[in-house]
PDB file of C-alpha atoms and ligand atoms in Angstrom:
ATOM      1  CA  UNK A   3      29.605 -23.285  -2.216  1.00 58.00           C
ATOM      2  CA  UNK A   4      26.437 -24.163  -1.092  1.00 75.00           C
ATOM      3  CA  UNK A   5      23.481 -21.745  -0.691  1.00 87.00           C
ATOM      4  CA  UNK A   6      20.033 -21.978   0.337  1.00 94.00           C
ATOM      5  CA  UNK A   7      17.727 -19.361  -0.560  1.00 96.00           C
ATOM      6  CA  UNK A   8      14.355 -18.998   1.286  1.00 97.00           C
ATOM      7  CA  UNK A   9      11.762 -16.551  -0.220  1.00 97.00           C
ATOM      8  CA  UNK A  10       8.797 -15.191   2.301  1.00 97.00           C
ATOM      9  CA  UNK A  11       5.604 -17.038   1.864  1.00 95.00           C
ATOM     10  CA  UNK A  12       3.782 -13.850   1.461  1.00 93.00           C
ATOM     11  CA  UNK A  13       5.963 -11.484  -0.788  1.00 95.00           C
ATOM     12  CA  UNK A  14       5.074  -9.069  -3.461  1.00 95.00           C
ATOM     13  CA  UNK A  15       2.265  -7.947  -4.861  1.00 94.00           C
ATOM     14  CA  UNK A  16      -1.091  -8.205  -2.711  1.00 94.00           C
ATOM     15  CA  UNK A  17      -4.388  -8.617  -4.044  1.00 95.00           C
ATOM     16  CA  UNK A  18      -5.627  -5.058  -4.705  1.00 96.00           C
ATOM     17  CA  UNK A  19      -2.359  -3.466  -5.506  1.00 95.00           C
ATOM     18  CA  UNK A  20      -2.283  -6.673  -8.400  1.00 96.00           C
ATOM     19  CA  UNK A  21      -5.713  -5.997  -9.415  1.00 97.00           C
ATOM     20  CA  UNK A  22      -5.342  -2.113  -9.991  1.00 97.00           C
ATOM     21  CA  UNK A  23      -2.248  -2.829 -12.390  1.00 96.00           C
ATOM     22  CA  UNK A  24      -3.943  -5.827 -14.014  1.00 96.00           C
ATOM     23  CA  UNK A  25      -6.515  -3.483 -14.616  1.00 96.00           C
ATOM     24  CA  UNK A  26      -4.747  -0.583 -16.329  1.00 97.00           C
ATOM     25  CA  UNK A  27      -2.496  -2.294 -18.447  1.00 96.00           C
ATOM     26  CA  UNK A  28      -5.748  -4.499 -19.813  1.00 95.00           C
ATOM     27  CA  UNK A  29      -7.842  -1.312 -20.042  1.00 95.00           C
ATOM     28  CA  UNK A  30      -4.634   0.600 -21.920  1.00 95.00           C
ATOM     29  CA  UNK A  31      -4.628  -1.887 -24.429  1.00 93.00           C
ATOM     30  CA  UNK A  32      -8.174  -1.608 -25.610  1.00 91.00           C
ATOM     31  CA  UNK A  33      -8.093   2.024 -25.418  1.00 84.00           C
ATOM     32  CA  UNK A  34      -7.562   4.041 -27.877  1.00 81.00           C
ATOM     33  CA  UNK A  35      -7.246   7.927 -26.422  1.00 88.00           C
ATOM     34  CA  UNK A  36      -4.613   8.591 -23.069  1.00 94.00           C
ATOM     35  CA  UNK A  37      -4.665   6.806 -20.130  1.00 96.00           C
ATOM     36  CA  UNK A  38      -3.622   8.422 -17.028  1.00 97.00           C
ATOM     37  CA  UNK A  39      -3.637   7.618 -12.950  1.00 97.00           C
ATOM     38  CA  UNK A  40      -4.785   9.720 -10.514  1.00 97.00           C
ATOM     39  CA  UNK A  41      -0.884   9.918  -8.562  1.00 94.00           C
ATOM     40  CA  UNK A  42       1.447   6.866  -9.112  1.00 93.00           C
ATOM     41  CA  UNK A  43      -0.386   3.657  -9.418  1.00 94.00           C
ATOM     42  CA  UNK A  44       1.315   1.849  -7.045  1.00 90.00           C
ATOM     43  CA  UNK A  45       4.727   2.950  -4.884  1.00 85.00           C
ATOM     44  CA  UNK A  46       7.067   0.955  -7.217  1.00 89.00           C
ATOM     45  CA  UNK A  47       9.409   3.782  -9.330  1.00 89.00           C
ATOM     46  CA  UNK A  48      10.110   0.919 -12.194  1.00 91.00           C
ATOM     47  CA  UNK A  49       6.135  -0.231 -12.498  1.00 93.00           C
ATOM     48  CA  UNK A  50       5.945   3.276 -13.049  1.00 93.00           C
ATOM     49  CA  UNK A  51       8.218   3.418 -15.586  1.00 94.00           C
ATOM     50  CA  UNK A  52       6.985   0.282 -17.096  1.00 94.00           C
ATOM     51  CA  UNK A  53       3.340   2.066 -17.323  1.00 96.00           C
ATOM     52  CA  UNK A  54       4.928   5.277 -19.100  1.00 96.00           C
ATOM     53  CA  UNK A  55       6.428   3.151 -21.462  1.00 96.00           C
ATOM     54  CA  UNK A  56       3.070   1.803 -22.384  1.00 95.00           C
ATOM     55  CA  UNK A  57       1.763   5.528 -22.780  1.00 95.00           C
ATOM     56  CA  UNK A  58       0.130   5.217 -19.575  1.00 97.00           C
ATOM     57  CA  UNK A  59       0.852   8.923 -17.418  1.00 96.00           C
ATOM     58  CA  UNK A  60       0.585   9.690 -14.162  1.00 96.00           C
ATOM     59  CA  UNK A  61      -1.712  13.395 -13.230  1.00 97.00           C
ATOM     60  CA  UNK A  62      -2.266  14.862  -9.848  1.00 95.00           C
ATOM     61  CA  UNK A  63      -5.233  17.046  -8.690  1.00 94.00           C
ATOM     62  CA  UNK A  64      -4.061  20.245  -9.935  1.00 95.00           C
ATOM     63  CA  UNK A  65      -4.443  18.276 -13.498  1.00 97.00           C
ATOM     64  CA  UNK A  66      -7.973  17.812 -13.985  1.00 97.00           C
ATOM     65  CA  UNK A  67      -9.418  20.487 -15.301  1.00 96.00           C
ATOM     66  CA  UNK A  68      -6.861  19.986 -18.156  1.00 96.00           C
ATOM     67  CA  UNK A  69      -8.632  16.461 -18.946  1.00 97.00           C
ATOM     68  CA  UNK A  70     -10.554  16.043 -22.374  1.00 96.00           C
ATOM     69  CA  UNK A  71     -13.763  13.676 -22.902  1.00 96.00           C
ATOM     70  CA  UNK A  72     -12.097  10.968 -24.422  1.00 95.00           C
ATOM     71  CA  UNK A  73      -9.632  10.601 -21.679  1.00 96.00           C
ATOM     72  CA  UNK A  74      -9.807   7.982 -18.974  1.00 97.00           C
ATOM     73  CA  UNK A  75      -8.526   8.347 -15.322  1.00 97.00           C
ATOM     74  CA  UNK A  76      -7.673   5.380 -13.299  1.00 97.00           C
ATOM     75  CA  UNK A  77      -8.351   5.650  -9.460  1.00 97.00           C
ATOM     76  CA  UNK A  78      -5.509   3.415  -8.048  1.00 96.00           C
ATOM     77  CA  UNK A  79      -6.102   1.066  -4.960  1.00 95.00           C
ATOM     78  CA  UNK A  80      -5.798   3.765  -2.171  1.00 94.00           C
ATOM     79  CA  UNK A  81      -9.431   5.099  -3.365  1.00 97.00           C
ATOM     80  CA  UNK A  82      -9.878   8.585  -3.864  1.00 98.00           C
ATOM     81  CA  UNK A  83     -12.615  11.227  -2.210  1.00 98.00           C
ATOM     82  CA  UNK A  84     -16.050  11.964  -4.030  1.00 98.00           C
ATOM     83  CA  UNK A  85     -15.178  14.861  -4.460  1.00 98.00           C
ATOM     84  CA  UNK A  86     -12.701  14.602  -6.901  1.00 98.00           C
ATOM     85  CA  UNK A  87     -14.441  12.058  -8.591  1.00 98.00           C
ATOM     86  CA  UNK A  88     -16.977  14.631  -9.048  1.00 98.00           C
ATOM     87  CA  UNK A  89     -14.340  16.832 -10.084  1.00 98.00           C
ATOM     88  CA  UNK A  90     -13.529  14.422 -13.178  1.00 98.00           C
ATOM     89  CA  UNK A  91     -16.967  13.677 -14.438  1.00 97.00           C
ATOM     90  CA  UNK A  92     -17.327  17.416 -14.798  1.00 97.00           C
ATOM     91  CA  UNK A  93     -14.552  17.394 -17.545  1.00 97.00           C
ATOM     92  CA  UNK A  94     -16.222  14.265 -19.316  1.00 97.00           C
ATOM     93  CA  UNK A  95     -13.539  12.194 -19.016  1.00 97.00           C
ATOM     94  CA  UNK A  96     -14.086   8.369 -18.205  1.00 96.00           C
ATOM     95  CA  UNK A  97     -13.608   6.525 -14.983  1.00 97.00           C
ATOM     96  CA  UNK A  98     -12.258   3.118 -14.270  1.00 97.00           C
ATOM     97  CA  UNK A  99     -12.176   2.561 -10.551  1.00 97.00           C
ATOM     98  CA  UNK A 100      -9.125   0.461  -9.294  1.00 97.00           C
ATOM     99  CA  UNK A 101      -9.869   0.925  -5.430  1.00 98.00           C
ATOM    100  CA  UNK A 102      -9.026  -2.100  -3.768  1.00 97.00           C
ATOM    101  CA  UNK A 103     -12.640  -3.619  -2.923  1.00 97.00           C
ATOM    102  CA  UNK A 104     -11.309  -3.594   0.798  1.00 97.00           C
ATOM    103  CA  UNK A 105     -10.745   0.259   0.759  1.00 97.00           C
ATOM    104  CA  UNK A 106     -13.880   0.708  -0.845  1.00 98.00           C
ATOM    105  CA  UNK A 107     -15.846  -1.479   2.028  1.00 98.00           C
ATOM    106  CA  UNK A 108     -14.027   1.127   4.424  1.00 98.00           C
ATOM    107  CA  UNK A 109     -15.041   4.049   2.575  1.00 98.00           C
ATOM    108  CA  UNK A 110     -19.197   2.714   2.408  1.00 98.00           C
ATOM    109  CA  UNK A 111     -18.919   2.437   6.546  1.00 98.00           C
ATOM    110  CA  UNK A 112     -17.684   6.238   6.579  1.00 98.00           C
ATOM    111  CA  UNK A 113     -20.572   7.057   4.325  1.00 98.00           C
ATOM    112  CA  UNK A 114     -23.200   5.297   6.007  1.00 98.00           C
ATOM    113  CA  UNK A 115     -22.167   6.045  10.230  1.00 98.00           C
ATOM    114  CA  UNK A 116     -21.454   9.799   8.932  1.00 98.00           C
ATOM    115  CA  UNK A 117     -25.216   9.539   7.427  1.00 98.00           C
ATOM    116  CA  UNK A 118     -26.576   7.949  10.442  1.00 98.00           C
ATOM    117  CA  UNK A 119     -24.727  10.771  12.875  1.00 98.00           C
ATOM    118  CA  UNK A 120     -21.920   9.339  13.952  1.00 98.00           C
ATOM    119  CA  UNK A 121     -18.789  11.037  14.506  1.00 98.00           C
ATOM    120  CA  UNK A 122     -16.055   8.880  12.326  1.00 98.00           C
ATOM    121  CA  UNK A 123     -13.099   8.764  13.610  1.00 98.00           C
ATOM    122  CA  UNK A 124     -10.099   6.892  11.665  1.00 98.00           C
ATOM    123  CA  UNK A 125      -6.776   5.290  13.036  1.00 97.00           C
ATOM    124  CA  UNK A 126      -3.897   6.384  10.459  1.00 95.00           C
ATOM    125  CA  UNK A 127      -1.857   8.797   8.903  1.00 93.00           C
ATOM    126  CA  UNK A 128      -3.491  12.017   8.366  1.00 95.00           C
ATOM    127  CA  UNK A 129      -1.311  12.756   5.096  1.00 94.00           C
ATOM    128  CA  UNK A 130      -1.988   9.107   3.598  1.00 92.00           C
ATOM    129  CA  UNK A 131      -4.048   9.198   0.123  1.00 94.00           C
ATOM    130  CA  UNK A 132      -5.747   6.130   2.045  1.00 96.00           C
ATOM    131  CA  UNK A 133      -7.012   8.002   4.594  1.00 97.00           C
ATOM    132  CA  UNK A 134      -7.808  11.371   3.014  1.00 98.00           C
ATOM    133  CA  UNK A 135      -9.891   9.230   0.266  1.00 98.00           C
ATOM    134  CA  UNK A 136     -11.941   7.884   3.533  1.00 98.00           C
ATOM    135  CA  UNK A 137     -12.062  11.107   4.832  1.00 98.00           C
ATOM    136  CA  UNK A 138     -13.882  12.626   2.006  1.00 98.00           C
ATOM    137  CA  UNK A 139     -16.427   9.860   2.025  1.00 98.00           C
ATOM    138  CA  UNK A 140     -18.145  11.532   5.410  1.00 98.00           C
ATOM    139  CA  UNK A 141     -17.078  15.254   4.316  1.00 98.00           C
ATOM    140  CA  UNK A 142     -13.592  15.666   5.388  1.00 98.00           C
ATOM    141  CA  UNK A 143     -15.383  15.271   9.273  1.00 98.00           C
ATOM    142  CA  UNK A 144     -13.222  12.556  10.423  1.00 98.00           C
ATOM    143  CA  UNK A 145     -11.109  12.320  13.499  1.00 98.00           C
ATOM    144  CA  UNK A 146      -7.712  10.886  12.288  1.00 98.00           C
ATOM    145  CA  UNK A 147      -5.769   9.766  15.063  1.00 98.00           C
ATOM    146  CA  UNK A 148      -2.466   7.717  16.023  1.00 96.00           C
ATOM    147  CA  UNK A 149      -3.406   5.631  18.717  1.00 96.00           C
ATOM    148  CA  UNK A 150      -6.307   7.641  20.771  1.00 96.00           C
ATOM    149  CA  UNK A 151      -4.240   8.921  23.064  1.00 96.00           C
ATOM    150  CA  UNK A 152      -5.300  12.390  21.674  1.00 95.00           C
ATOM    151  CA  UNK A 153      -8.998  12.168  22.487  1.00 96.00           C
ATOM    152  CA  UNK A 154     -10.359  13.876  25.196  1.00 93.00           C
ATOM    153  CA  UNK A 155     -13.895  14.479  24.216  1.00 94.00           C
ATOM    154  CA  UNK A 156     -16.174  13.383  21.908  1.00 97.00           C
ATOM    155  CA  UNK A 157     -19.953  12.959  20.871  1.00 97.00           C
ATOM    156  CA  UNK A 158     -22.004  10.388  22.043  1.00 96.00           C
ATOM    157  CA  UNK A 159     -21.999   8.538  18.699  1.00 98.00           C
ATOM    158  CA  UNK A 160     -18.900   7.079  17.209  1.00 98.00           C
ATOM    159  CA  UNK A 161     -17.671   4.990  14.867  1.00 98.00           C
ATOM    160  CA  UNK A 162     -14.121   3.791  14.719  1.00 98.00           C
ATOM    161  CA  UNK A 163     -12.389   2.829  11.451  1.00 98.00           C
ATOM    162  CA  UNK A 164      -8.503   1.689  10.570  1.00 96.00           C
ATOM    163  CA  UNK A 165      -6.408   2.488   7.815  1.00 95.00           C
ATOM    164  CA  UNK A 166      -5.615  -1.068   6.094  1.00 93.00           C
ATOM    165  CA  UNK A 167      -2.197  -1.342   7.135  1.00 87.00           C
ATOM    166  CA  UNK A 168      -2.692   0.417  10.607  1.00 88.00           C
ATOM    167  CA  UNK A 169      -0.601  -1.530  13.609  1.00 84.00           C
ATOM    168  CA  UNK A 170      -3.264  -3.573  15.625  1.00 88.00           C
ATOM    169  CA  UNK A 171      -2.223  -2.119  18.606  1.00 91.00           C
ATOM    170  CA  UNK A 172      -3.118   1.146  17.480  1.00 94.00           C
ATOM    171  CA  UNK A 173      -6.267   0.277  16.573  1.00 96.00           C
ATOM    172  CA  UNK A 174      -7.132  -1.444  19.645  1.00 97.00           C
ATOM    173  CA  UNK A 175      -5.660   1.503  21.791  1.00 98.00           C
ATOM    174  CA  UNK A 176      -8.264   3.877  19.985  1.00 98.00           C
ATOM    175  CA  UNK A 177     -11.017   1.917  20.140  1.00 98.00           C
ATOM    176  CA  UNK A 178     -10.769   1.659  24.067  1.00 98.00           C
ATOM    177  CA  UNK A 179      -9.986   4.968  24.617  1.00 98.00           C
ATOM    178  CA  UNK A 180     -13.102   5.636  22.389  1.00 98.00           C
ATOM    179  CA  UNK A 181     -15.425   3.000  24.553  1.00 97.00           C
ATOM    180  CA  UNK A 182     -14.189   5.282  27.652  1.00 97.00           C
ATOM    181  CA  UNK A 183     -15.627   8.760  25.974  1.00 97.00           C
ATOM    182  CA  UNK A 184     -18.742   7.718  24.084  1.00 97.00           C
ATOM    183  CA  UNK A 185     -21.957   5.699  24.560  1.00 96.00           C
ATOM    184  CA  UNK A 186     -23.080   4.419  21.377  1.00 98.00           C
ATOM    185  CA  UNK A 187     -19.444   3.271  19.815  1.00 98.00           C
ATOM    186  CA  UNK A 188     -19.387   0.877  16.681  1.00 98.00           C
ATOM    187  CA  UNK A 189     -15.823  -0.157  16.087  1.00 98.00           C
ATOM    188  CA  UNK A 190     -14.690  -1.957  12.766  1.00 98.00           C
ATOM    189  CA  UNK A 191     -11.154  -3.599  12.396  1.00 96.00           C
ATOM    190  CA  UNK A 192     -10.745  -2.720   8.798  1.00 96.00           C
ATOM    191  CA  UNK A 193      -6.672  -3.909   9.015  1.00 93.00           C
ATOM    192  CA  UNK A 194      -5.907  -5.471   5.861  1.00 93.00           C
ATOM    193  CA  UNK A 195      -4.371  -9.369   6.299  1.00 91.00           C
ATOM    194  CA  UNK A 196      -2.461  -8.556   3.732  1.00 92.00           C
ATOM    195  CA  UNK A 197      -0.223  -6.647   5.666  1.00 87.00           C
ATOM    196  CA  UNK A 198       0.348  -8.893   8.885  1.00 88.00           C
ATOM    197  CA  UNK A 199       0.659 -11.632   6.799  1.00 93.00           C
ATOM    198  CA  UNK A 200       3.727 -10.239   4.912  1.00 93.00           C
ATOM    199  CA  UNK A 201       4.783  -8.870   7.948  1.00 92.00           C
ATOM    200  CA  UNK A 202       4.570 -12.422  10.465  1.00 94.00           C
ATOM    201  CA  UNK A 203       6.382 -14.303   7.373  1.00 96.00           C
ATOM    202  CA  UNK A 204       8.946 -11.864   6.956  1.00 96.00           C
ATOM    203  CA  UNK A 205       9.716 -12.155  10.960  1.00 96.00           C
ATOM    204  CA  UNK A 206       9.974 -15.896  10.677  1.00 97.00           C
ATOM    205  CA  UNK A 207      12.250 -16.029   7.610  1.00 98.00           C
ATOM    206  CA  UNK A 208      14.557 -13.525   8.926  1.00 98.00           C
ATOM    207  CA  UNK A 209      15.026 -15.439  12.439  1.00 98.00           C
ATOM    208  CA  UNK A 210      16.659 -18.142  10.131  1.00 97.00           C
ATOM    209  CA  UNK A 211      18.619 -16.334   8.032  1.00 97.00           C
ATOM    210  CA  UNK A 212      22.309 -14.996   7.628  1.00 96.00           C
ATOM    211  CA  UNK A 213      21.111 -11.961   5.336  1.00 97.00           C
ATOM    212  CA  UNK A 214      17.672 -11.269   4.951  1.00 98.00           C
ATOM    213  CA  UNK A 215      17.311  -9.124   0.985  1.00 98.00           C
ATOM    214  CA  UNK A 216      13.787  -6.965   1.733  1.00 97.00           C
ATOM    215  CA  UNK A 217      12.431  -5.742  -1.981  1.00 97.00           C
ATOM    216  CA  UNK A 218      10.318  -2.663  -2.534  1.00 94.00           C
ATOM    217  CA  UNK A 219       9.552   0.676  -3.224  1.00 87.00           C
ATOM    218  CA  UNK A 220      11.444   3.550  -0.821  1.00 82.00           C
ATOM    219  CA  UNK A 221       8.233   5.459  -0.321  1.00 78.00           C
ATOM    220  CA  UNK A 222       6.254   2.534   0.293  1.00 83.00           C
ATOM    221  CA  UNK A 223       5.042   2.386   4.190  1.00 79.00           C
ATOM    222  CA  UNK A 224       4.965  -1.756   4.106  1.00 86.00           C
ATOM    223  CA  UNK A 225       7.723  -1.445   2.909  1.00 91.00           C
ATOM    224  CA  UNK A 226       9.565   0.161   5.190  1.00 90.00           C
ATOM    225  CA  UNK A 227       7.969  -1.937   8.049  1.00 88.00           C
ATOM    226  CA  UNK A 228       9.035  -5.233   6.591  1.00 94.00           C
ATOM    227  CA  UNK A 229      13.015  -3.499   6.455  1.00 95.00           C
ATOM    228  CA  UNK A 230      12.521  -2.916  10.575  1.00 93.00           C
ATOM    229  CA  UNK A 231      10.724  -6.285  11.201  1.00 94.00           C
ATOM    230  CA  UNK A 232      13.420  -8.105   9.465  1.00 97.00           C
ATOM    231  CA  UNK A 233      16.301  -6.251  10.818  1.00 97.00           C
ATOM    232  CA  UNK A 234      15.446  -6.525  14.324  1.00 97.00           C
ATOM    233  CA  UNK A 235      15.865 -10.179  13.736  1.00 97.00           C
ATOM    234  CA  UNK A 236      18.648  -9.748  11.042  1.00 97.00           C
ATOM    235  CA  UNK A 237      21.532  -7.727  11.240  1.00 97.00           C
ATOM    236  CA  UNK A 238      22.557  -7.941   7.381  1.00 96.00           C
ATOM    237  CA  UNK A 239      19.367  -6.723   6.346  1.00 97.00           C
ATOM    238  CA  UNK A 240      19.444  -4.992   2.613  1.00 97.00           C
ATOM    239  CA  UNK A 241      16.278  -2.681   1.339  1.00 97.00           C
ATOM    240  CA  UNK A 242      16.645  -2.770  -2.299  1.00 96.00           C
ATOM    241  CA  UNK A 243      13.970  -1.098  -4.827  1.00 95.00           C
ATOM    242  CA  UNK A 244      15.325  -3.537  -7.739  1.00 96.00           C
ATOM    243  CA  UNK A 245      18.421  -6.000  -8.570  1.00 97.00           C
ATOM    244  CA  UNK A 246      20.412  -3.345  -9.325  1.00 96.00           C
ATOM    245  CA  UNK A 247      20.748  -1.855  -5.979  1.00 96.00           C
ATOM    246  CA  UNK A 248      22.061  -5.418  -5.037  1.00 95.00           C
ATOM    247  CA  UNK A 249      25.689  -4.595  -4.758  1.00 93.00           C
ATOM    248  CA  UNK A 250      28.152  -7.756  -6.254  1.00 92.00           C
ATOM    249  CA  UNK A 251      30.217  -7.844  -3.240  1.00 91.00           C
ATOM    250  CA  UNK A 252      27.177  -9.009  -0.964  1.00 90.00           C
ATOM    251  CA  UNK A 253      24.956 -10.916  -3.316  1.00 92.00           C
ATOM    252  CA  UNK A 254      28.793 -13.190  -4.177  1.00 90.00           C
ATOM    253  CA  UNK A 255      29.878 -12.854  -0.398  1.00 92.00           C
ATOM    254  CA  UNK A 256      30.702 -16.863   0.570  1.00 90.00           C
ATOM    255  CA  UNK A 257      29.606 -15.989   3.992  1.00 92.00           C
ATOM    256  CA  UNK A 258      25.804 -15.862   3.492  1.00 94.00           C
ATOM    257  CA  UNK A 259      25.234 -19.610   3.436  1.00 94.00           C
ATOM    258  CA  UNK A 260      21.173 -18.885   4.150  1.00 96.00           C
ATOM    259  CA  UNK A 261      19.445 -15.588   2.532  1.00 97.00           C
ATOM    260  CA  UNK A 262      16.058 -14.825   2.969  1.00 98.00           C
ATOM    261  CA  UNK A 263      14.136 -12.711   0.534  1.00 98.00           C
ATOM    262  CA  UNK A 264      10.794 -10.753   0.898  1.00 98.00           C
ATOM    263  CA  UNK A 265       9.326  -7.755  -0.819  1.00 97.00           C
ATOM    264  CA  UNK A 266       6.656  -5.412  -0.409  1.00 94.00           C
ATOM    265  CA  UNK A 267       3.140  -5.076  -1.412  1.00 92.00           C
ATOM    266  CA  UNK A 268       3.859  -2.907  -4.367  1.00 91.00           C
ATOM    267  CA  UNK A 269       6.715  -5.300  -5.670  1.00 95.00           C
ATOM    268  CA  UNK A 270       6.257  -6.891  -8.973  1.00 95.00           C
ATOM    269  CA  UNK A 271       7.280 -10.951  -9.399  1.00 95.00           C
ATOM    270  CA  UNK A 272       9.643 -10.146 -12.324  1.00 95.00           C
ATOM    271  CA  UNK A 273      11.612  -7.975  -9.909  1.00 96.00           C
ATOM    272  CA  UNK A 274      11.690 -10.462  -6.768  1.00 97.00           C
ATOM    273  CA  UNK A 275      12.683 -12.714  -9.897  1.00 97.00           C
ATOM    274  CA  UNK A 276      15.507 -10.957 -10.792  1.00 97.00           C
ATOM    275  CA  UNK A 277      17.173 -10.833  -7.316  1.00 97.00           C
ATOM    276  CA  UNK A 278      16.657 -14.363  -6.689  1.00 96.00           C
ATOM    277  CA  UNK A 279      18.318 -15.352 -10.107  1.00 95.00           C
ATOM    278  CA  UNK A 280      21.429 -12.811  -9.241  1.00 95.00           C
ATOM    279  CA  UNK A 281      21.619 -14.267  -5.373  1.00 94.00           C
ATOM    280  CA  UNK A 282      20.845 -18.254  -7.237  1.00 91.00           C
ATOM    281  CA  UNK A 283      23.825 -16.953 -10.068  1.00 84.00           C
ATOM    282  CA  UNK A 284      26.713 -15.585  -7.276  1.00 65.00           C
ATOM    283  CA  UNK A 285      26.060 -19.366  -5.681  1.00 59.00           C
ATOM    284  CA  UNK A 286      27.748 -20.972  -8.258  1.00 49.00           C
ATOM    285  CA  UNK A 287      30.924 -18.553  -8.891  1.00 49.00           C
TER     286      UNK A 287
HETATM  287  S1  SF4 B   6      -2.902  -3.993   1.299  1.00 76.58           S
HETATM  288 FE1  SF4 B   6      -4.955  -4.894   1.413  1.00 76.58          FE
HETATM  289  S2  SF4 B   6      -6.314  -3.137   1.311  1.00 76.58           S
HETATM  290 FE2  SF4 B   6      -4.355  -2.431   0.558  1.00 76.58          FE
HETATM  291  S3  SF4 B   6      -4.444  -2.736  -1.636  1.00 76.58           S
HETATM  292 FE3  SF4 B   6      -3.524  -4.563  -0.778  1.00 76.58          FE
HETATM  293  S4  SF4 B   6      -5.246  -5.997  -0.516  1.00 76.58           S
HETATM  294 FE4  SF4 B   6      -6.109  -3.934  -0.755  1.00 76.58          FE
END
């Protein structure tokens, strides 16, 4: 039986979500006292398991005042508020700051437009650590809205500002309805390429393919886009969070002759590995 096996050009791990576990496990090493992250690292449940096994511990908010001076507290790549930065300092414990530089650019323009009076209004989800990081950099003032449709007054001053893996349209829908209610409006597309470029490869290998295998975490939002993109062109679309959750009977089914694989931001290579060995392996049975 012959199989070909076509793997997204952009799958996996993306630049800051590599980064932030590149630098934990390298800090964790040299580091003597705990290690923990401020919420999961990254929405991947076995990196997370991988990082407990290396004594490195996920806390949440409520945690902090629990911290001790020699402890360290990683800041994954979502970025966190000032506030609780502030919040850690106060117990003495050390920093290491694994916002993706991208986030961080987002978070300086919501500091300096809130400084400079303008009313910052971010396209996003509301409940998304992203967002409520880039909230607290103008002091929680922000406007977080779906598309703009919800605006129906607003200062003179604005500034507009997108969560990285905001739709486009979304973004462009706010920052008309935004040019229509204000004077002075400064409107950044802070959309990370990360994410349309997983998301246009992902459409093109799944127009070509008989089953179309989409990797990743089940909380993660890319995620869970990639799945819909791929299964709008793909009816046999599986989400799987690792090899295991590739069931036998459809990684050995004769019938795929083509499979496409992708995976989401927050997938590791050594899992996209191990479903393209067990697809490669059920080829030759
Ligand atoms: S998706 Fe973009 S902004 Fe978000 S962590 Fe990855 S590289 Fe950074």
């Amino acid at each position: 039986m012959t199989r070909q096996i076509i793997v997204a050009e952009n799958a996996g791990y993306c630049f800051g979500v590599k980064r932030a576990v590149e630098m934990t496990v390298e800090y964790n090493k040299k580091k003597k006292s705990k290690v923990y992250t401020l919420g999961p690292l990254i929405h991947n449940d076995d990196v997370v398991k991988s990082l407990e096994e290396q004594g490195i511990f996920r806390i949440n908010s409520n945690d902090i005042a629990e911290l001790k001076p020699e402890d360290t507290v990683i800041i994954r790549s979502h970025g966190t508020t000032p506030a609780i930065i502030d919040r850690i300092r106060q117990t003495g414990a050390s920093i290491v700051d694994a916002t993706c530089p991208y986030v961080t650019s987002i978070q300086r323009k919501a500091r300096k437009y809130y400084q400079e009076g303008y009313q910052i209004v971010i396209v996003g989800d509301r409940s998304h650590p992203e967002v409520i990081g880039i909230n607290g950099w103008c002091n929680n003032s922000a406007l977080v809205v779906k598309d703009g449709s919800e605006l129906d007054k607003l200062p003179n001053k604005v500034c507009v500002l997108s969560q990285t893996t905001e739709k486009l349209s979304n973004y462009e829908r706010t920052r008309k309805a935004v040019s229509r209610l204000a004077k002075d409006v400064l409107a950044f597309n802070t959309i990370c390429s990360a994410t349309g470029e997983r998301q246009n490869s992902a459409d093109q290998v799944s127009k070509e393919v008989d089953l179309m295998v989409v990797i990743g975490g089940k909380q993660s939002s890319n995620t869970k886009k990639l799945y819909e993109i791929c299964r709008a062109n793909c009816s046999n679309t599986w989400l799987i969070e690792n090899v295991r959750e590739l069931p036998d009977w459809v990684a050995g089914d004769p019938k795929w002759k083509t499979i496409g694989v992708t995976a989401g931001a927050s997938t590791p290579d050594w899992i996209i590995a191990e479903v393209i060995d067990k697809l490669k392996e059920r080829t030759s049975k």
